[in-house]
C-alpha cells in the first residue's frame, strides 16, 4: 500500500509530467532532426573516429595518453572507461565511492586484462575535493614517471535528485547543479594547466542531454547556478533543474571553445559535447521503481532506449573525433552530430554564465586557502 501511495504521489507532481511529456518530445525531436538532416542537409555532419595510433593523441612524447572519466563507477562512465581503455588510453576513473571504483576496475580488467587503470575518490560537489584530486593526480603522474599532462577529460558525472540537497561545504547550493555543472566547470578550470601542457592535441568532452531543449528562460547568474533561483518554488523543481544543468554544460562548452580560439597556449585544445540519448542506467534510482520500469518500457517500445554499452557510442565518437573538431554537439552515435537548441548558442547568455561561474570558482579558491583545506597554487 505504501508503494502505491508513493507512486501516486510522485505521478501527481508536475515535474513528473514534465519528464514524461517534454523529455519524450525533445528526445523524439532530436532523432527526427537527425533523420531530416541525414536526408536533406548538404553539409556532412559525420565525424569519423580515429584509432589511437592515428589519432590526435599519438606521439612519442606521450607513451600512453591519459584520459580522465568522471562518474566512472557505473553506467555510461564505466562504459566509457572500458571503451577507452580498449583504445589504449591510461584511464583515470573518478567517482565518489572507493568500493564502487574498485568494482568498476575489476569488471574492466576482467574484460581487458591489458587495461591501464587508476582510480581516485572525488566528490565533484566539493571544491576542496576537486583541488585535492588535482594534487593527487599530479603526484601520481610524477611518481609513475609519466608526462605531467592530461590528453582527454570526460565530464560525465551527473545525478537526478528528486529532493532538495545541499553541498557538503554548507552553501545554499543545489547538489544537482553542483555535481552536474559547477563540478564539471571547476574540474575543467583546475585541470586546464595539465591539458595545456600536453605535448599533443588534447580534448574536453562534456556529456549533456537532449533535455536541454526544454529550457526557455534566459538567466545565468549567481542566483541560478547556485540553485537559489529554483529553491523559491514550493515543490522542488528537479526536472527543470536537471534540464538547466544540461543547458549550462552546453553553454560552457561553446564559450570555452570560443575562448580557446583566442588563447595561443590553448589552441591545441578542443572542446566538444556528447549527448548519449536515452540510456538505461541507475540515474533514475530516486524515482519509484514502478515508475522508472514503466518509463524504460515505454522508451523501449519506441525504440529509443539504449544500454550503456550502446549509448556510450556518442561519447567515444566525441573523444576520438579528428583534432580540428571543436564546438560540436554529438548525438545518436555513428559519428553523427546535430545543432543543439537555439538558446544553447546564445553568446551573451554563455558569457553571463562563464562570468558567474568564474566568480564562484574564485570565491571557492579563496575559501579553500582561508580554511587551509588544500594548498591552492596559481597555475595559469
CSV table of C-alpha atoms in Angstrom, one decimal:
chain,number,residue,atom,x,y,z
A,1,UNK,CA,0.0,0.0,0.0
A,2,UNK,CA,2.8,2.4,0.9
A,3,UNK,CA,4.4,1.7,-2.5
A,4,UNK,CA,1.1,2.6,-4.3
A,5,UNK,CA,0.8,5.8,-2.3
A,6,UNK,CA,4.4,6.7,-3.2
A,7,UNK,CA,3.9,6.1,-6.9
A,8,UNK,CA,0.6,8.0,-7.0
A,9,UNK,CA,2.1,10.9,-5.1
A,10,UNK,CA,5.1,11.0,-7.4
A,11,UNK,CA,2.9,10.9,-10.5
A,12,UNK,CA,0.7,13.8,-9.2
A,13,UNK,CA,3.7,16.1,-9.3
A,14,UNK,CA,4.0,18.5,-12.3
A,15,UNK,CA,7.7,17.6,-12.5
A,16,UNK,CA,6.8,14.0,-13.4
A,17,UNK,CA,4.6,15.1,-16.2
A,18,UNK,CA,7.3,17.5,-17.4
A,19,UNK,CA,9.7,14.5,-17.7
A,20,UNK,CA,7.1,12.2,-19.2
A,21,UNK,CA,5.9,14.6,-21.9
A,22,UNK,CA,8.5,17.2,-22.6
A,23,UNK,CA,11.5,14.9,-22.2
A,24,UNK,CA,9.9,12.4,-24.5
A,25,UNK,CA,9.1,15.1,-27.1
A,26,UNK,CA,12.7,16.5,-27.0
A,27,UNK,CA,14.2,13.0,-27.5
A,28,UNK,CA,11.9,12.2,-30.4
A,29,UNK,CA,12.5,15.7,-31.9
A,30,UNK,CA,16.3,15.1,-31.7
A,31,UNK,CA,16.0,11.8,-33.6
A,32,UNK,CA,13.7,13.3,-36.2
A,33,UNK,CA,16.1,16.2,-36.7
A,34,UNK,CA,18.9,13.8,-37.1
A,35,UNK,CA,16.9,11.8,-39.7
A,36,UNK,CA,15.9,15.0,-41.6
A,37,UNK,CA,19.5,16.3,-41.8
A,38,UNK,CA,20.8,13.0,-43.0
A,39,UNK,CA,18.4,13.2,-45.9
A,40,UNK,CA,18.4,16.9,-46.8
A,41,UNK,CA,21.4,18.6,-45.4
A,42,UNK,CA,24.2,19.3,-47.9
A,43,UNK,CA,26.8,19.7,-45.2
A,44,UNK,CA,28.1,16.4,-43.8
A,45,UNK,CA,27.8,16.2,-40.0
A,46,UNK,CA,29.5,12.9,-39.7
A,47,UNK,CA,32.8,12.8,-37.9
A,48,UNK,CA,35.0,9.7,-38.3
A,49,UNK,CA,36.6,8.0,-35.4
A,50,UNK,CA,40.4,7.9,-35.3
A,51,UNK,CA,42.2,5.0,-33.8
A,52,UNK,CA,44.7,5.9,-31.1
A,53,UNK,CA,47.6,5.1,-33.5
A,54,UNK,CA,46.3,7.7,-36.0
A,55,UNK,CA,44.5,10.0,-33.6
A,56,UNK,CA,45.3,13.4,-32.1
A,57,UNK,CA,46.9,11.7,-29.1
A,58,UNK,CA,49.6,9.7,-30.9
A,59,UNK,CA,53.1,10.8,-30.2
A,60,UNK,CA,56.5,9.5,-28.9
A,61,UNK,CA,56.3,12.2,-26.2
A,62,UNK,CA,53.4,10.5,-24.6
A,63,UNK,CA,53.8,6.8,-24.2
A,64,UNK,CA,50.2,6.3,-23.2
A,65,UNK,CA,47.7,9.2,-23.3
A,66,UNK,CA,45.9,9.9,-20.0
A,67,UNK,CA,42.1,10.0,-20.1
A,68,UNK,CA,40.0,11.1,-17.0
A,69,UNK,CA,36.4,9.9,-16.8
A,70,UNK,CA,34.2,11.3,-14.1
A,71,UNK,CA,31.2,9.4,-12.8
A,72,UNK,CA,33.1,6.2,-13.8
A,73,UNK,CA,31.6,3.8,-11.2
A,74,UNK,CA,28.6,2.7,-13.3
A,75,UNK,CA,26.5,3.3,-16.3
A,76,UNK,CA,27.9,5.5,-19.1
A,77,UNK,CA,31.1,6.4,-17.1
A,78,UNK,CA,32.1,2.8,-16.6
A,79,UNK,CA,31.2,2.0,-20.2
A,80,UNK,CA,33.4,4.9,-21.4
A,81,UNK,CA,36.3,3.9,-19.2
A,82,UNK,CA,36.1,0.4,-20.6
A,83,UNK,CA,35.8,1.5,-24.2
A,84,UNK,CA,38.7,4.0,-24.0
A,85,UNK,CA,40.9,1.5,-22.2
A,86,UNK,CA,40.4,-0.8,-25.2
A,87,UNK,CA,41.6,2.1,-27.4
A,88,UNK,CA,44.9,2.3,-25.5
A,89,UNK,CA,44.3,5.1,-23.0
A,90,UNK,CA,45.6,5.1,-19.4
A,91,UNK,CA,42.1,5.7,-17.9
A,92,UNK,CA,41.7,7.5,-14.6
A,93,UNK,CA,38.4,6.6,-13.1
A,94,UNK,CA,36.8,9.3,-10.9
A,95,UNK,CA,33.9,8.5,-8.5
A,96,UNK,CA,32.5,9.2,-5.1
A,97,UNK,CA,32.8,5.6,-3.7
A,98,UNK,CA,36.1,3.8,-3.4
A,99,UNK,CA,34.3,0.5,-3.1
A,100,UNK,CA,32.4,1.1,-6.4
A,101,UNK,CA,35.6,2.3,-8.1
A,102,UNK,CA,37.3,-0.9,-7.2
A,103,UNK,CA,34.4,-2.9,-8.5
A,104,UNK,CA,34.4,-1.0,-11.8
A,105,UNK,CA,38.2,-1.6,-12.2
A,106,UNK,CA,37.7,-5.3,-11.6
A,107,UNK,CA,35.0,-5.5,-14.1
A,108,UNK,CA,37.0,-3.7,-16.8
A,109,UNK,CA,40.1,-5.8,-16.0
A,110,UNK,CA,38.0,-9.0,-16.4
A,111,UNK,CA,37.2,-8.0,-20.0
A,112,UNK,CA,40.5,-6.3,-20.8
A,113,UNK,CA,43.5,-7.8,-18.9
A,114,UNK,CA,45.8,-5.2,-20.5
A,115,UNK,CA,43.8,-2.2,-19.4
A,116,UNK,CA,45.8,0.6,-17.6
A,117,UNK,CA,43.6,2.0,-14.9
A,118,UNK,CA,43.9,4.3,-11.9
A,119,UNK,CA,41.1,5.3,-9.5
A,120,UNK,CA,40.6,8.4,-7.4
A,121,UNK,CA,37.8,9.0,-5.0
A,122,UNK,CA,36.4,12.5,-5.7
A,123,UNK,CA,33.3,14.4,-4.6
A,124,UNK,CA,32.5,16.8,-7.5
A,125,UNK,CA,30.1,18.8,-5.4
A,126,UNK,CA,33.0,19.7,-3.2
A,127,UNK,CA,35.6,22.2,-4.5
A,128,UNK,CA,38.1,21.1,-1.9
A,129,UNK,CA,37.8,17.5,-3.1
A,130,UNK,CA,38.4,18.7,-6.7
A,131,UNK,CA,41.6,20.5,-5.6
A,132,UNK,CA,42.8,17.5,-3.7
A,133,UNK,CA,42.3,15.4,-6.7
A,134,UNK,CA,44.4,17.7,-8.9
A,135,UNK,CA,47.3,17.5,-6.5
A,136,UNK,CA,47.0,13.7,-6.1
A,137,UNK,CA,46.8,13.3,-9.9
A,138,UNK,CA,50.0,15.4,-10.4
A,139,UNK,CA,51.8,13.4,-7.7
A,140,UNK,CA,50.7,10.1,-9.3
A,141,UNK,CA,51.9,11.3,-12.7
A,142,UNK,CA,55.2,12.2,-11.3
A,143,UNK,CA,55.6,9.0,-9.3
A,144,UNK,CA,54.7,7.0,-12.4
A,145,UNK,CA,57.3,8.8,-14.5
A,146,UNK,CA,54.6,9.9,-16.9
A,147,UNK,CA,54.4,13.2,-18.7
A,148,UNK,CA,52.7,15.8,-16.4
A,149,UNK,CA,49.7,16.3,-18.6
A,150,UNK,CA,46.3,15.1,-19.5
A,151,UNK,CA,45.1,14.4,-23.0
A,152,UNK,CA,41.4,13.7,-22.5
A,153,UNK,CA,38.9,14.8,-19.9
A,154,UNK,CA,35.4,13.4,-20.0
A,155,UNK,CA,32.9,15.3,-17.7
A,156,UNK,CA,30.3,12.6,-17.4
A,157,UNK,CA,29.2,12.7,-13.8
A,158,UNK,CA,25.6,13.6,-13.2
A,159,UNK,CA,22.7,12.9,-10.8
A,160,UNK,CA,18.9,13.3,-11.0
A,161,UNK,CA,18.0,14.2,-7.4
A,162,UNK,CA,14.3,14.3,-6.7
A,163,UNK,CA,14.6,16.1,-3.4
A,164,UNK,CA,16.4,19.1,-2.1
A,165,UNK,CA,20.1,18.7,-1.0
A,166,UNK,CA,22.9,21.0,-0.2
A,167,UNK,CA,26.6,20.8,-1.0
A,168,UNK,CA,29.0,19.4,1.7
A,169,UNK,CA,30.6,22.8,2.1
A,170,UNK,CA,27.4,24.2,3.6
A,171,UNK,CA,26.3,26.7,1.0
A,172,UNK,CA,22.7,27.1,-0.1
A,173,UNK,CA,23.6,25.4,-3.4
A,174,UNK,CA,21.7,22.7,-5.1
A,175,UNK,CA,23.7,19.5,-5.2
A,176,UNK,CA,22.4,18.6,-8.6
A,177,UNK,CA,23.7,21.9,-10.0
A,178,UNK,CA,26.9,21.4,-8.1
A,179,UNK,CA,27.5,17.9,-9.4
A,180,UNK,CA,26.1,18.2,-13.0
A,181,UNK,CA,27.5,21.6,-13.9
A,182,UNK,CA,29.6,23.5,-11.3
A,183,UNK,CA,31.7,20.4,-10.6
A,184,UNK,CA,32.4,20.0,-14.3
A,185,UNK,CA,33.3,23.7,-14.7
A,186,UNK,CA,35.6,23.7,-11.6
A,187,UNK,CA,37.3,20.5,-12.6
A,188,UNK,CA,38.0,21.7,-16.1
A,189,UNK,CA,39.4,25.0,-14.8
A,190,UNK,CA,41.6,23.2,-12.3
A,191,UNK,CA,42.9,20.7,-14.8
A,192,UNK,CA,43.3,23.3,-17.6
A,193,UNK,CA,47.1,23.7,-17.0
A,194,UNK,CA,47.6,19.9,-17.3
A,195,UNK,CA,45.6,19.9,-20.6
A,196,UNK,CA,47.5,22.9,-21.9
A,197,UNK,CA,50.9,21.3,-21.0
A,198,UNK,CA,50.1,18.3,-23.2
A,199,UNK,CA,52.7,17.9,-26.0
A,200,UNK,CA,49.9,16.7,-28.3
A,201,UNK,CA,46.4,18.0,-29.0
A,202,UNK,CA,44.0,17.4,-26.1
A,203,UNK,CA,40.3,17.4,-25.7
A,204,UNK,CA,37.4,18.0,-23.2
A,205,UNK,CA,34.2,16.1,-23.7
A,206,UNK,CA,31.2,17.4,-21.8
A,207,UNK,CA,28.3,15.0,-21.5
A,208,UNK,CA,25.0,16.7,-21.9
A,209,UNK,CA,21.4,15.7,-22.6
A,210,UNK,CA,18.5,16.3,-25.1
A,211,UNK,CA,16.5,17.6,-22.1
A,212,UNK,CA,18.4,20.9,-22.5
A,213,UNK,CA,15.9,21.7,-25.3
A,214,UNK,CA,13.2,22.3,-22.8
A,215,UNK,CA,14.8,25.3,-21.1
A,216,UNK,CA,13.4,28.6,-22.3
A,217,UNK,CA,14.4,31.2,-19.7
A,218,UNK,CA,17.5,33.4,-20.4
A,219,UNK,CA,19.1,33.7,-17.0
A,220,UNK,CA,22.6,32.7,-16.0
A,221,UNK,CA,23.8,34.4,-12.9
A,222,UNK,CA,24.9,33.6,-9.4
A,223,UNK,CA,21.4,33.0,-8.2
A,224,UNK,CA,20.6,30.4,-10.9
A,225,UNK,CA,23.9,28.4,-10.8
A,226,UNK,CA,23.8,28.3,-7.0
A,227,UNK,CA,20.3,26.9,-7.1
A,228,UNK,CA,18.7,29.8,-5.1
A,229,UNK,CA,16.5,30.7,-8.1
A,230,UNK,CA,15.0,27.2,-8.1
A,231,UNK,CA,14.7,27.0,-4.3
A,232,UNK,CA,12.0,29.7,-4.4
A,233,UNK,CA,9.5,27.1,-5.7
A,234,UNK,CA,7.3,25.4,-3.1
A,235,UNK,CA,7.8,22.0,-4.8
A,236,UNK,CA,11.4,21.0,-5.7
A,237,UNK,CA,11.6,21.5,-9.5
A,238,UNK,CA,14.0,18.7,-10.1
A,239,UNK,CA,13.2,18.2,-13.7
A,240,UNK,CA,13.7,21.9,-14.6
A,241,UNK,CA,17.0,21.9,-12.6
A,242,UNK,CA,18.3,18.8,-14.5
A,243,UNK,CA,17.4,20.4,-17.8
A,244,UNK,CA,19.1,23.6,-16.8
A,245,UNK,CA,22.3,21.8,-15.8
A,246,UNK,CA,22.5,20.2,-19.2
A,247,UNK,CA,22.0,23.6,-20.9
A,248,UNK,CA,24.7,25.0,-18.8
A,249,UNK,CA,27.1,22.3,-19.9
A,250,UNK,CA,26.5,23.2,-23.5
A,251,UNK,CA,26.8,27.0,-22.9
A,252,UNK,CA,30.1,26.3,-21.1
A,253,UNK,CA,31.3,24.0,-23.9
A,254,UNK,CA,30.7,26.6,-26.6
A,255,UNK,CA,32.1,29.5,-24.5
A,256,UNK,CA,35.3,27.6,-23.7
A,257,UNK,CA,35.5,26.7,-27.4
A,258,UNK,CA,35.3,30.4,-28.3
A,259,UNK,CA,37.9,31.4,-25.6
A,260,UNK,CA,40.3,28.6,-26.7
A,261,UNK,CA,40.3,30.2,-30.2
A,262,UNK,CA,41.7,33.4,-28.6
A,263,UNK,CA,44.3,31.8,-26.4
A,264,UNK,CA,47.6,30.9,-28.1
A,265,UNK,CA,48.7,28.4,-25.4
A,266,UNK,CA,45.3,26.6,-25.6
A,267,UNK,CA,44.9,26.3,-29.4
A,268,UNK,CA,45.7,22.6,-29.4
A,269,UNK,CA,42.7,22.1,-27.0
A,270,UNK,CA,39.3,21.1,-28.5
A,271,UNK,CA,36.0,21.1,-26.7
A,272,UNK,CA,33.0,19.0,-27.7
A,273,UNK,CA,29.7,18.0,-26.2
A,274,UNK,CA,28.2,14.5,-26.3
A,275,UNK,CA,24.6,13.5,-25.9
A,276,UNK,CA,24.1,9.7,-25.4
A,277,UNK,CA,20.3,10.0,-25.8
A,278,UNK,CA,18.1,7.7,-23.6
A,279,UNK,CA,20.2,5.2,-21.8
A,280,UNK,CA,19.1,2.6,-19.1
A,281,UNK,CA,21.4,3.5,-16.2
A,282,UNK,CA,20.9,4.0,-12.5
A,283,UNK,CA,20.5,7.7,-12.8
A,284,UNK,CA,16.7,7.2,-12.2
A,285,UNK,CA,17.3,5.4,-9.0
A,286,UNK,CA,15.5,8.0,-6.9
A,287,UNK,CA,12.3,7.7,-9.0
A,288,UNK,CA,9.9,5.0,-7.6
A,289,UNK,CA,10.8,1.7,-9.2
A,290,UNK,CA,7.4,1.0,-10.8
A,291,UNK,CA,7.5,4.5,-12.5
A,292,UNK,CA,11.1,4.0,-13.8
A,293,UNK,CA,10.3,0.5,-15.0
A,294,UNK,CA,7.2,1.9,-16.9
A,295,UNK,CA,9.3,4.7,-18.4
A,296,UNK,CA,12.0,2.3,-19.6
A,297,UNK,CA,9.4,0.0,-21.1
A,298,UNK,CA,7.8,2.9,-23.0
A,299,UNK,CA,11.1,4.1,-24.4
A,300,UNK,CA,12.0,0.5,-25.4
A,301,UNK,CA,8.7,0.3,-27.2
A,302,UNK,CA,9.5,3.5,-29.1
A,303,UNK,CA,12.9,2.0,-30.0
A,304,UNK,CA,14.9,4.8,-28.4
A,305,UNK,CA,16.2,3.1,-25.2
A,306,UNK,CA,19.8,2.0,-25.3
A,307,UNK,CA,22.1,0.0,-23.0
A,308,UNK,CA,25.2,1.7,-21.6
A,309,UNK,CA,27.3,-0.3,-24.0
A,310,UNK,CA,25.4,1.1,-26.9
A,311,UNK,CA,24.7,4.6,-25.6
A,312,UNK,CA,28.4,5.3,-24.9
A,313,UNK,CA,29.0,5.4,-28.6
A,314,UNK,CA,28.4,9.2,-28.8
A,315,UNK,CA,30.9,9.8,-26.0
A,316,UNK,CA,33.6,7.7,-27.7
A,317,UNK,CA,32.8,9.4,-31.1
A,318,UNK,CA,33.4,12.8,-29.4
A,319,UNK,CA,36.6,11.6,-27.8
A,320,UNK,CA,38.2,10.1,-30.9
A,321,UNK,CA,37.0,12.7,-33.5
A,322,UNK,CA,39.6,14.4,-35.7
A,323,UNK,CA,41.7,17.1,-34.0
A,324,UNK,CA,40.1,20.0,-35.8
A,325,UNK,CA,36.7,19.1,-34.5
A,326,UNK,CA,35.6,21.5,-31.7
A,327,UNK,CA,32.4,23.2,-30.6
A,328,UNK,CA,30.4,20.3,-31.9
A,329,UNK,CA,27.4,18.6,-30.3
A,330,UNK,CA,27.5,14.8,-30.9
A,331,UNK,CA,24.2,12.9,-30.8
A,332,UNK,CA,23.0,9.5,-31.9
A,333,UNK,CA,26.3,7.6,-32.3
A,334,UNK,CA,27.9,6.6,-35.5
A,335,UNK,CA,29.9,9.9,-35.5
A,336,UNK,CA,26.8,12.0,-36.1
A,337,UNK,CA,26.3,15.5,-34.8
A,338,UNK,CA,23.4,18.0,-34.6
A,339,UNK,CA,22.7,21.6,-33.8
A,340,UNK,CA,21.7,21.9,-30.1
A,341,UNK,CA,18.9,24.3,-29.1
A,342,UNK,CA,19.0,27.9,-30.3
A,343,UNK,CA,19.3,29.0,-26.7
A,344,UNK,CA,22.5,27.0,-26.2
A,345,UNK,CA,24.2,29.2,-28.9
A,346,UNK,CA,23.3,32.4,-27.2
A,347,UNK,CA,26.7,34.1,-26.8
A,348,UNK,CA,25.6,36.7,-24.3
A,349,UNK,CA,24.0,34.0,-22.1
A,350,UNK,CA,27.1,31.9,-22.3
A,351,UNK,CA,29.3,34.9,-21.3
A,352,UNK,CA,27.0,35.6,-18.4
A,353,UNK,CA,27.2,32.0,-17.3
A,354,UNK,CA,31.0,32.0,-17.7
A,355,UNK,CA,31.4,35.2,-15.6
A,356,UNK,CA,29.1,33.9,-12.8
A,357,UNK,CA,30.9,30.6,-12.8
A,358,UNK,CA,34.4,32.2,-12.7
A,359,UNK,CA,33.3,34.4,-9.8
A,360,UNK,CA,32.0,31.3,-7.9
A,361,UNK,CA,35.3,29.5,-8.7
A,362,UNK,CA,37.4,32.3,-7.4
A,363,UNK,CA,35.3,32.5,-4.2
A,364,UNK,CA,35.8,28.8,-3.6
A,365,UNK,CA,39.5,29.2,-4.1
A,366,UNK,CA,39.7,32.0,-1.6
A,367,UNK,CA,37.6,30.0,0.9
A,368,UNK,CA,39.9,26.9,0.4
A,369,UNK,CA,43.0,29.0,1.1
A,370,UNK,CA,41.5,30.7,4.1
A,371,UNK,CA,40.4,27.5,5.7
A,372,UNK,CA,43.6,25.8,4.9
A,373,UNK,CA,41.8,22.8,3.5
A,374,UNK,CA,44.1,22.5,0.5
A,375,UNK,CA,47.1,24.3,-0.9
A,376,UNK,CA,46.0,26.3,-4.0
A,377,UNK,CA,48.5,27.4,-6.5
A,378,UNK,CA,48.1,29.8,-9.4
A,379,UNK,CA,48.8,27.6,-12.3
A,380,UNK,CA,47.6,29.9,-15.0
